[in-house]
Coordinates of C-alpha atoms in Angstrom, one line a residue:
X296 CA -19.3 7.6 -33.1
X297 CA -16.4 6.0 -32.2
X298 CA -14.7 5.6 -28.5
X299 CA -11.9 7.9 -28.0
X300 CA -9.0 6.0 -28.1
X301 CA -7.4 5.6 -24.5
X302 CA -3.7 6.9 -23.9
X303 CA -1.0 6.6 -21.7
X304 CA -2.4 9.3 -19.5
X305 CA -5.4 7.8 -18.6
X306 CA -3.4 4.5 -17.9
X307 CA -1.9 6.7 -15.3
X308 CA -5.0 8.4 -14.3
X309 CA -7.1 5.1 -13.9
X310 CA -4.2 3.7 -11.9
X311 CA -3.5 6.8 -10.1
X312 CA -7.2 6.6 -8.5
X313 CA -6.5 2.8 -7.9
X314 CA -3.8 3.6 -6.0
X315 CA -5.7 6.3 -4.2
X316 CA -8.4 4.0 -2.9
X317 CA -5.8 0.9 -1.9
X318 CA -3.8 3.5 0.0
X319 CA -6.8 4.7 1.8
X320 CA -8.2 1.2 2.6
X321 CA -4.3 0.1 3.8
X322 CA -4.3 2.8 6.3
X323 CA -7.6 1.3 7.8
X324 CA -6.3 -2.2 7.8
X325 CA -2.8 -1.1 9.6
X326 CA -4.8 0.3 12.7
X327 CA -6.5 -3.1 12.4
X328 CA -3.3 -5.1 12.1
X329 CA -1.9 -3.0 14.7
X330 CA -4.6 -4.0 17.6
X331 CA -4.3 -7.6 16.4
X332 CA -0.7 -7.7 17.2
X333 CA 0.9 -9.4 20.2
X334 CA 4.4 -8.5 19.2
X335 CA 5.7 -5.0 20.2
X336 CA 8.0 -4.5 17.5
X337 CA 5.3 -5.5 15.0
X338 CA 2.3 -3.3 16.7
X339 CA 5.0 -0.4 16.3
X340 CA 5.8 -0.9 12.2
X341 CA 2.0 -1.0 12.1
X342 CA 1.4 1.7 13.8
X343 CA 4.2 3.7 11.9
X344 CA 3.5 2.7 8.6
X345 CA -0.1 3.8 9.2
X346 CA 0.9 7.5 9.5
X347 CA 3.3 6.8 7.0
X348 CA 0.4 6.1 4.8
X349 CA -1.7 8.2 5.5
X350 CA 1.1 10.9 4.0
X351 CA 1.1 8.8 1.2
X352 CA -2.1 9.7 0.6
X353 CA -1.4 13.7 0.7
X354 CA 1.0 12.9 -1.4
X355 CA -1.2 11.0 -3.8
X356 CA -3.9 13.8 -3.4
X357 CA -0.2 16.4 -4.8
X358 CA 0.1 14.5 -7.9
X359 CA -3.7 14.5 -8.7
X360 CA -3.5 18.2 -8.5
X361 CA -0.4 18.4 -10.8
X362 CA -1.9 16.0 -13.5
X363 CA -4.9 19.1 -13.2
X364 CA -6.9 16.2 -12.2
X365 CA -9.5 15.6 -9.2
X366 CA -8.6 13.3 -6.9
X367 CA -10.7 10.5 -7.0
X368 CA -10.5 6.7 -5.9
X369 CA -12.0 3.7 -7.9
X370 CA -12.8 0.4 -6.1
X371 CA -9.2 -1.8 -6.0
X372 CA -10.5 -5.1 -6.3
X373 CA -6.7 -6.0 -5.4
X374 CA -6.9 -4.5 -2.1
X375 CA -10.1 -5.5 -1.4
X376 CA -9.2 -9.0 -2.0
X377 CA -6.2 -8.6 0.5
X378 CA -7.8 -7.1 2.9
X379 CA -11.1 -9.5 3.1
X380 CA -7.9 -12.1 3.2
X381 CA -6.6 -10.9 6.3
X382 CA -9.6 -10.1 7.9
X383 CA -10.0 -14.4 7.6
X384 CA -6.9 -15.3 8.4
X385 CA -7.1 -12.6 11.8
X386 CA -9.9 -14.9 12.4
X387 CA -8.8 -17.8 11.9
X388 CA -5.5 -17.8 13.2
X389 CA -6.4 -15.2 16.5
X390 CA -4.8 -16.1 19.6
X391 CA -2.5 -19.0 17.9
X392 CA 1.3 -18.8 18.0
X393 CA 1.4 -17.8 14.5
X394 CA -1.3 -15.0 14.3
X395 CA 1.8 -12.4 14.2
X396 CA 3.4 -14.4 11.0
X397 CA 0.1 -14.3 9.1
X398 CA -0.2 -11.0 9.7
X399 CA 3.1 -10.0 8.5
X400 CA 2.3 -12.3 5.7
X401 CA -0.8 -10.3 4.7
X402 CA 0.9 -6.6 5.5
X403 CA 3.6 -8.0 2.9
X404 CA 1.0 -8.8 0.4
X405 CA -0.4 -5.3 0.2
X406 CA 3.1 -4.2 0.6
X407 CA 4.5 -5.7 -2.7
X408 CA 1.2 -4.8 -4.7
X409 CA 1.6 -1.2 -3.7
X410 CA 6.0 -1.7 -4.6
X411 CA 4.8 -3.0 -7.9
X412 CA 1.6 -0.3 -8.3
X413 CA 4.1 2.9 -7.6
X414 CA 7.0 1.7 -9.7
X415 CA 4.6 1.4 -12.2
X416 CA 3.2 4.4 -11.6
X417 CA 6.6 6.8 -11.4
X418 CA 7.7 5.5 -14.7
X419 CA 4.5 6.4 -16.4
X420 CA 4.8 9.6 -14.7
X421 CA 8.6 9.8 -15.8
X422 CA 7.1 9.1 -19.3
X423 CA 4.4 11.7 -19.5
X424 CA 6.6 14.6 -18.4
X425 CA 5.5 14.4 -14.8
X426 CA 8.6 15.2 -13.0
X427 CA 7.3 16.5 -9.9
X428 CA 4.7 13.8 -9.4
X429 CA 7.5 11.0 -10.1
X430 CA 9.7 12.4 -7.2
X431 CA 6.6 11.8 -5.1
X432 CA 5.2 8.7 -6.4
X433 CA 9.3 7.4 -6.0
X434 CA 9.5 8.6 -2.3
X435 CA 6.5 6.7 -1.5
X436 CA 7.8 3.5 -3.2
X437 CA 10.9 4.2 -0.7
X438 CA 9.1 4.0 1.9
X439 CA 7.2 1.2 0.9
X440 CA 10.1 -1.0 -0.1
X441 CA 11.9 0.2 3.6
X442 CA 8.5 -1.0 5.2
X443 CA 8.8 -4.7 3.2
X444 CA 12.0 -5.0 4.3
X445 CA 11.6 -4.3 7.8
X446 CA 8.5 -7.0 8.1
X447 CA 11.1 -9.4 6.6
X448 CA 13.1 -8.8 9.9
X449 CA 10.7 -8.7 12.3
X450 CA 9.1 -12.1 10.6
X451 CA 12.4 -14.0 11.6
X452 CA 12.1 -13.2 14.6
X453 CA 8.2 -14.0 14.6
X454 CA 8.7 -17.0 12.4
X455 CA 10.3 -18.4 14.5
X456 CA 8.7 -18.1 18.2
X457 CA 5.8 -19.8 16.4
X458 CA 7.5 -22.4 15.3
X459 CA 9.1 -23.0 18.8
X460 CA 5.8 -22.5 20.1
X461 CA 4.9 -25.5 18.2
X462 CA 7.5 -27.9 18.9

């Protein structure tokens, strides 16, 4: 008997609970990232972004239920990549002037794979009819393309006290 052949929906599906464990696991790593940093306006987009994501995942948990679909996550060997790299470079770098600009350098990371998972993810919604769940899936990638941007400001700042910590 031959596989059944796999569609566009489960794409979305398979991708949907991808997304569901990343999110999940970046919530965890914030808090951590948060304690780790020594700049208050860093600590605070941590911190922020941390309940922001954890609404993400509600939100996630909404478009499983209008797919008529359990949520579920599946192991994202993407974030779990990410995160094992920041838990070395918190190690590694702890204490030094440029522990803050790794770790905006790691949040980014998982920042841009999440921007590039949702937009993926609200077209294929878009696609299969989805309406509802792309008006979600697109508020998160707001939010998550706001949060990039404003590491990108607070790394200038951070950028450079470690480098004049260095010279």
């Amino acid at each position: 008997m031959a596989a059944k052949e796999k569609t566009l929906a489960d794409a979305f599906y398979e991708t949907l609970k991808d997304v569901y464990y990343a999110e999940r696991q970046s919530v965890k790593a914030l808090k951590k990232s948060a304690k780790a940093a020594e700049s208050a306006d860093l600590r605070q987009a941590f911190e922020t972004h941390a309940e922001e994501s954890a609404t993400q995942v509600e939100r996630l948990q909404q478009v499983f239920e209008m797919i008529g679909k359990s949520a579920r996550a599946k192991t994202c060997e993407a974030m779990q990549g990410l995160t094992a790299e920041m838990e070395e470079d918190l190690e590694d770098f702890a204490g030094s002037p440029a522990a803050d600009a790794v770790l905006v350098g790691c949040a980014q990371a998982v920042e841009h794979y999440e921007i590039a998972r949702y937009g993926t993810l609200k077209t294929w919604a878009t696609q299969l009819g989805h309406k509802d769940a792309a008006k979600l899936l697109d508020q998160t990638l707001q939010e998550e393309k706001r949060t990039d941007e404003l590491l990108t400001k607070i790394a200038l700042t951070i950028n450079v006290e470690g480098t004049a910590a260095a010279a």
